[in-house]
Short mmCIF file of C-alpha atoms in Angstrom, two decimals:
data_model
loop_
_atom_site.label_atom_id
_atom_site.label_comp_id
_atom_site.label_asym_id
_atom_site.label_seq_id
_atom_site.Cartn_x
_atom_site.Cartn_y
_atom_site.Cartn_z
CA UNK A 1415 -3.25 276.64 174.10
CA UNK A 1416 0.49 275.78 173.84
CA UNK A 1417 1.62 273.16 175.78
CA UNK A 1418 2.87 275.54 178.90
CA UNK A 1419 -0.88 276.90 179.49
CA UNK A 1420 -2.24 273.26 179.33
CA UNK A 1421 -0.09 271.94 182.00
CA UNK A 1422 -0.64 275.26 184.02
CA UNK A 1423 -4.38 274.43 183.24
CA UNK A 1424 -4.23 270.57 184.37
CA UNK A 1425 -2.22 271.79 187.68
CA UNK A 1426 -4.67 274.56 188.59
CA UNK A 1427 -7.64 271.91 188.53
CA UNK A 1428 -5.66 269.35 190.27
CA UNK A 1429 -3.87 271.72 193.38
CA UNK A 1430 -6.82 274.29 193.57
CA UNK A 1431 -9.17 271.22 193.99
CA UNK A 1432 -7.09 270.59 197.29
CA UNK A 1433 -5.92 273.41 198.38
CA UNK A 1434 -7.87 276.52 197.49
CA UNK A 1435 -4.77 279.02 199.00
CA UNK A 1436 -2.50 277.70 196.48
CA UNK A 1437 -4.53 280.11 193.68
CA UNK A 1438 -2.22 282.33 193.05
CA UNK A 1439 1.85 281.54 192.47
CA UNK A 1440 4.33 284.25 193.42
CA UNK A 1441 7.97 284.85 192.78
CA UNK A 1442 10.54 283.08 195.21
CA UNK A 1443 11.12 285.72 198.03
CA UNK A 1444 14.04 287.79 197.53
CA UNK A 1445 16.37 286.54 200.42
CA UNK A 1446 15.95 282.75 198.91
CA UNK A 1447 15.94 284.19 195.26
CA UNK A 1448 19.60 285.57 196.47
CA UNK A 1449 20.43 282.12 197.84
CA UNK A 1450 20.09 280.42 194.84
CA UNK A 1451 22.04 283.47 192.97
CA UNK A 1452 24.86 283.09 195.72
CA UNK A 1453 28.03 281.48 194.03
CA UNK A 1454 29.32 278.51 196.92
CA UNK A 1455 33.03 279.39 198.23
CA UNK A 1456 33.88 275.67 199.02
CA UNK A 1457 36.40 273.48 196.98
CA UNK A 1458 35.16 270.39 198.92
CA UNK A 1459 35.11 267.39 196.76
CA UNK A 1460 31.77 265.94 197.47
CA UNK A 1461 29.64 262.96 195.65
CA UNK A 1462 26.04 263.51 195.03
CA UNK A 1463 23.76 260.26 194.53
CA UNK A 1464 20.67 260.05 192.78
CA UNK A 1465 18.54 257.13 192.81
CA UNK A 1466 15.84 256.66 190.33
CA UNK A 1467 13.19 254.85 188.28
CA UNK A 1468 10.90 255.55 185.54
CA UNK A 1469 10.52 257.91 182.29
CA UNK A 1470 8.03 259.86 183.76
CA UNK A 1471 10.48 261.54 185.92
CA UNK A 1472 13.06 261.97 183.06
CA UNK A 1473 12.57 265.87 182.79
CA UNK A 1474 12.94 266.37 186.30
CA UNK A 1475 16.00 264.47 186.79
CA UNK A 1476 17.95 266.32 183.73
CA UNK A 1477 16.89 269.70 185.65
CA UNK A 1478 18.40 268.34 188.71
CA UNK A 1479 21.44 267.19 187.22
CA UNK A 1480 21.71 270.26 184.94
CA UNK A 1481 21.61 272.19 188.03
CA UNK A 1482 24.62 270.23 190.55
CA UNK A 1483 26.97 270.71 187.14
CA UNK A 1484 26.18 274.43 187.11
CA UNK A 1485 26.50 274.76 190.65
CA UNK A 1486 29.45 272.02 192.01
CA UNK A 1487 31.52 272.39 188.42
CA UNK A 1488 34.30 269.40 190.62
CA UNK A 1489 31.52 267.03 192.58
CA UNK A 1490 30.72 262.97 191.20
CA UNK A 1491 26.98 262.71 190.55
CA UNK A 1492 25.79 259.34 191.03
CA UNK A 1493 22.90 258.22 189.10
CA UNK A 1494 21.84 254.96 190.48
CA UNK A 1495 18.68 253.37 188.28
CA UNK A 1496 16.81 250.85 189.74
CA UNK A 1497 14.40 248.70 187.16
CA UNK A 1498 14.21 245.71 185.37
CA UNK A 1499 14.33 247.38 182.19
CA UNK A 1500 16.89 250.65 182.14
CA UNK A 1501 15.29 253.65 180.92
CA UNK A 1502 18.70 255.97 180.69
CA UNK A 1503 19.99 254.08 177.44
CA UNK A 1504 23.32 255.95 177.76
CA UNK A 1505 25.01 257.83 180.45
CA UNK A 1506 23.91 261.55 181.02
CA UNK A 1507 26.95 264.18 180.61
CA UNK A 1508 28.74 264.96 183.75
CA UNK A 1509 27.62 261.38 185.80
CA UNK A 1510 28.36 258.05 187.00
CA UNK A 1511 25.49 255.73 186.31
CA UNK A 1512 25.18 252.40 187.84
CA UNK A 1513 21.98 250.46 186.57
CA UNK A 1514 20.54 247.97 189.34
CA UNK A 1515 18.59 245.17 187.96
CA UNK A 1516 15.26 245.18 189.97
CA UNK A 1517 11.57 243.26 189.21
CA UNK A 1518 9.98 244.45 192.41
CA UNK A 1519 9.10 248.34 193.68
CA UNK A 1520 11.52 250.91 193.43
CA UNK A 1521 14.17 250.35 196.02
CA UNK A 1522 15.67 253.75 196.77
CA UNK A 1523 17.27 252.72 200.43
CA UNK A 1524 19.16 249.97 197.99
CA UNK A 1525 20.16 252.73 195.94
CA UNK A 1526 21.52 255.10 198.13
CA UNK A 1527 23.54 252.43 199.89
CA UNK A 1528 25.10 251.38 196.53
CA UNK A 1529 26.20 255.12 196.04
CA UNK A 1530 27.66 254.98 199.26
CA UNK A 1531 29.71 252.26 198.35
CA UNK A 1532 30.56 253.24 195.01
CA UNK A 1533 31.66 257.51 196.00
CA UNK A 1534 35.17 258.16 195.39
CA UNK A 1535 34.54 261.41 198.02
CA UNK A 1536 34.33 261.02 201.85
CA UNK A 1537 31.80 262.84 201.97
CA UNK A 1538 28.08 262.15 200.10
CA UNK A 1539 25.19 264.41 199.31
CA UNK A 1540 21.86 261.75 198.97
CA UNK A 1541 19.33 264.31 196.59
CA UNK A 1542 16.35 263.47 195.02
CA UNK A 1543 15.72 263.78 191.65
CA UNK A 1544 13.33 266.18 192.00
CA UNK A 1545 15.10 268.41 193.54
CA UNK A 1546 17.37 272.18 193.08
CA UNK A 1547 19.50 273.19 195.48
CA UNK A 1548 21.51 276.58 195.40
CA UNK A 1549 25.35 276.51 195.22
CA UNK A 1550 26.29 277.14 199.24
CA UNK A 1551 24.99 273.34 200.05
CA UNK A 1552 29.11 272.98 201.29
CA UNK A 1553 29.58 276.60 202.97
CA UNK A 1554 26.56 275.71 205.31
CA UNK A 1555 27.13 272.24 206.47
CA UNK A 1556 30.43 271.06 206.07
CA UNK A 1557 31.69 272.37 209.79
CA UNK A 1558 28.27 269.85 210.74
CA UNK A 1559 29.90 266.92 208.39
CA UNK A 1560 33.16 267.33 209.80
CA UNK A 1561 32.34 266.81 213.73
CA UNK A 1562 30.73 263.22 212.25
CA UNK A 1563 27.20 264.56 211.58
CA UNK A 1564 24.25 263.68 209.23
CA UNK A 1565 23.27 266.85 208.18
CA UNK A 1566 19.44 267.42 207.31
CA UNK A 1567 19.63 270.87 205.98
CA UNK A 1568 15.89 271.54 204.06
CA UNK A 1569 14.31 274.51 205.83
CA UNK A 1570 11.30 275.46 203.14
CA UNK A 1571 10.38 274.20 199.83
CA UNK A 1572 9.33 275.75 196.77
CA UNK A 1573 7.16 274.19 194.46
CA UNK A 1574 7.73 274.85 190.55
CA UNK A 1575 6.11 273.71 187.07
CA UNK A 1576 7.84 270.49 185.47
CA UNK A 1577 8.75 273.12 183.10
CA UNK A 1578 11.09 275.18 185.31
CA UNK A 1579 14.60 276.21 183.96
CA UNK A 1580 17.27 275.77 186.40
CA UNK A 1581 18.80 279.28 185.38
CA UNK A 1582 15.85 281.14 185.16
CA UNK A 1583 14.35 281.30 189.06
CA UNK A 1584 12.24 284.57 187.53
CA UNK A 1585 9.01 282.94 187.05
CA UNK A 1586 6.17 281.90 189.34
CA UNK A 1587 6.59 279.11 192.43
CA UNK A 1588 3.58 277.52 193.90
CA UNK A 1589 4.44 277.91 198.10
CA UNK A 1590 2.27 276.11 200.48
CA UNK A 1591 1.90 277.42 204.14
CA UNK A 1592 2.32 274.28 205.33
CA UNK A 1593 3.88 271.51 203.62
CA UNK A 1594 7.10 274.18 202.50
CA UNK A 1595 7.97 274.12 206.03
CA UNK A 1596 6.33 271.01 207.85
CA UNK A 1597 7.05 268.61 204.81
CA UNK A 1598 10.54 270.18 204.96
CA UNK A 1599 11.28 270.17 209.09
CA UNK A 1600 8.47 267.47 210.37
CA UNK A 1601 6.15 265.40 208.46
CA UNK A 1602 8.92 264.75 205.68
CA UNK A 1603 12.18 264.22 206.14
CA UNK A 1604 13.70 263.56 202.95
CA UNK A 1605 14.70 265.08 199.74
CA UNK A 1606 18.59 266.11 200.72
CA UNK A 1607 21.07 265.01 203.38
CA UNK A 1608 24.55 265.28 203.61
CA UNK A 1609 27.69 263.26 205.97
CA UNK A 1610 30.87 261.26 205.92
CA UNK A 1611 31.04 257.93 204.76
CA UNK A 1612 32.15 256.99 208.07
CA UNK A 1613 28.69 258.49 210.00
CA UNK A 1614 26.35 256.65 207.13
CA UNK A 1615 27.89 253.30 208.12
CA UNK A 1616 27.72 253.98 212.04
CA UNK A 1617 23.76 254.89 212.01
CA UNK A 1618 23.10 251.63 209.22
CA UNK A 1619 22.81 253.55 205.82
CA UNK A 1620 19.05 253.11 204.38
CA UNK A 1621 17.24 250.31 205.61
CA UNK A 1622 16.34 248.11 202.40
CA UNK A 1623 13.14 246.79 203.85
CA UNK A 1624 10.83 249.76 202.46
CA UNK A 1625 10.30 249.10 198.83
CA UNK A 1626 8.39 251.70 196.67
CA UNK A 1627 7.98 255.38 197.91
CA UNK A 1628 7.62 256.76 201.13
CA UNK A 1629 9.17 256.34 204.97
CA UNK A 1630 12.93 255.07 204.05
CA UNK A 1631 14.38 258.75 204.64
CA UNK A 1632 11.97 259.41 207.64
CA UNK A 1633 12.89 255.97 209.06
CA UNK A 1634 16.79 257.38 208.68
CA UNK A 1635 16.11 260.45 209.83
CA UNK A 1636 14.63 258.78 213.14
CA UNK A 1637 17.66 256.75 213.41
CA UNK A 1638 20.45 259.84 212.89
CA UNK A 1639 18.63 262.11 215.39
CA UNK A 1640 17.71 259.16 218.09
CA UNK A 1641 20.99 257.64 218.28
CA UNK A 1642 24.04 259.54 220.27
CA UNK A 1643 25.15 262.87 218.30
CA UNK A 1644 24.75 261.82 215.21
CA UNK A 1645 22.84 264.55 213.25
CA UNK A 1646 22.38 268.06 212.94
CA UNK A 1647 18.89 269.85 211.68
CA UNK A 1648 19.86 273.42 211.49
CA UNK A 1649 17.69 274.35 208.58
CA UNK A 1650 20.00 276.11 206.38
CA UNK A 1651 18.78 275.84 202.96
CA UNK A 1652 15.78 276.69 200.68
CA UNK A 1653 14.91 274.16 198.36
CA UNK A 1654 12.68 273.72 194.80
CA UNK A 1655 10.79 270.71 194.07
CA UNK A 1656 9.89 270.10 190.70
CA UNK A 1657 6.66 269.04 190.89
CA UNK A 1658 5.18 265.48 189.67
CA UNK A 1659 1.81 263.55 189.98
CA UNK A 1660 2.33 259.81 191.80
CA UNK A 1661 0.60 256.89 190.06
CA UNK A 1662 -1.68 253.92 192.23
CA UNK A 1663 1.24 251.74 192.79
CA UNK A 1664 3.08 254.77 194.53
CA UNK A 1665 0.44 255.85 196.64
CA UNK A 1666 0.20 251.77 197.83
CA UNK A 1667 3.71 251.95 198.90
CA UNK A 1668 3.45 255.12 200.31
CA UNK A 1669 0.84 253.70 202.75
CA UNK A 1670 2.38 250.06 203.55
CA UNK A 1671 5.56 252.17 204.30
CA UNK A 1672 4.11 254.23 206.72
CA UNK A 1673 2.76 251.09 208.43
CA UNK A 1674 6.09 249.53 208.46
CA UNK A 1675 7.67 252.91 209.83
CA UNK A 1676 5.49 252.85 212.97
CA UNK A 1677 6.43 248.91 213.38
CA UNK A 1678 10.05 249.36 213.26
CA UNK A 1679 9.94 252.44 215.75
CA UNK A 1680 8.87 250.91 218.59
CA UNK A 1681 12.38 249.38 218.51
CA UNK A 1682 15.25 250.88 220.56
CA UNK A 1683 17.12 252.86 218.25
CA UNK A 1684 20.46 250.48 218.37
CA UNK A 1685 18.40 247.57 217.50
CA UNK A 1686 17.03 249.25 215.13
CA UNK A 1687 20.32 250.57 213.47
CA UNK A 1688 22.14 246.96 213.94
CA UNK A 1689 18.65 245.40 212.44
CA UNK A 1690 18.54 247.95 209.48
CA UNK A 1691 22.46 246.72 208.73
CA UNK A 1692 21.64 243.08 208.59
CA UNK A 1693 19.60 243.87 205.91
CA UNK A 1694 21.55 246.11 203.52
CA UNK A 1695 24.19 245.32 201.04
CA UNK A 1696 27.30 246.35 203.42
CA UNK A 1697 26.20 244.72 206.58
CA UNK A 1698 29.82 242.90 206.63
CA UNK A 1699 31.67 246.59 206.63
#
């Protein structure tokens, strides 16, 4: 077997294992497959940042970035690394990278607050690395950004080998009944968001107290929509995760996070935001 139909082979055993309905991959559906063929109208200057750790995820981020310099030919991409050894041992084409010296779990609240800081645009695009998004990410939520909203606009999500090619959306996605749309609208909350500068500082930016994966974007999620008019979740765009496997140390964090998430939301929302500031790098903005 070539090294295509052995991954294929290790993901059958591990997702079919799980979840028996995910047997049989299909093509995107046409109306998304046409989304991601649309060509964006915009000429909004916007700043995308990227945090991220680890070689493991090395192909997936290059897709990701591969695919925002196809599709947003004028944005910044911010690649913030966060490690106490730097794995990117030279800039990638067509980014800013900003290395963040780190010994403990992968901080990526810390991260996205140091892109905030560093964008030259008003207005900033936090993406995971993970993560393709078609080209109309500005036509469908800038009128949202401009009345002072964080925008959360991931309606389904389409699962795709690690070998995907971010020009070539012709071969087979794995879609999942429920975590395409719940992971997307309820139970998860992250992967893409998009506001002002001014509306990330108002609801506290991420809150730096979750370390390792897991519960910093629902825990800013909670914030935007709980606190006065400050986000908008019209689900407006498809999106394709690349897919990944998580190691012990993630799935640890993953869990204490979720603990910490329910601790911290039993405080009123504009403690919470003031607490959340005290604790990030631009509490004195």
């Amino acid at each position: 077997m070539n090294s295509e139909e052995i991954l294929e082979s290790q993901r059958k055993e591990k997702l079919y294992r799980k979840n028996p309905e995910l047997q049989f991959p299909a093509s995107l559906p046409e109306a998304v497959l046409e989304n991601f063929k649309s060509p964006g109208v915009s000429t909004v200057r916007i700043t995308f940042i990227i945090p991220f750790r680890g070689s493991i995820r090395l192909p997936q981020l290059n897709k990701c970035i591969s695919n925002l310099i196809d599709r947003y030919p004028h944005c910044e991409v911010l690649l913030i690394e966060d490690s106490h050894t730097p794995v990117i041992k030279q800039a990638i084409p067509g980014t800013r990278y900003i290395f963040v010296y780190n010994k403990r779990l992968f901080n990526k609240a810390k991260c996205f607050n140091i892109g905030f800081l560093a964008a030259t645009n008003d207005i900033i695009c936090g993406l995971d690395a993970d993560m393709l998004i078609p080209s109309t990410l500005i036509d469908l939520t800038i009128a949202k950004v401009n009345e002072n909203k964080v925008v959360f606009p991931g309606k389904e999500i389409y699962y795709a080998y690690e070998w995907i090619d971010p020009k070539d959306l012709s071969q087979k996605f794995w879609y999942h009944k429920t975590w395409s749309r719940d992971r997307a609208t309820t139970q998860f909350h992250g992967g893409i968001f998009i506001c002002n500068k001014k509306t990330y500082a108002k609801v506290g930016g991420f809150d730096q107290r979750f370390e390792g994966y897991g519960s910093e974007d629902t825990s800013f999620y909670m914030r935007c929509t709980e606190s006065k008019d400050n986000a908008d979740t019209t689900r407006v765009l498809d999106l394709i995760h690349i897919d990944h496997d998580y190691n012990e140390t993630e799935q640890q964090a993953i869990e204490t996070n979720r603990r910490l998430l329910i601790i911290y939301s039993r405080i009123n929302v504009d403690e919470r935001i003031a607490d959340c500031k005290k604790h990030n790098i631009f509490h004195n903005l």
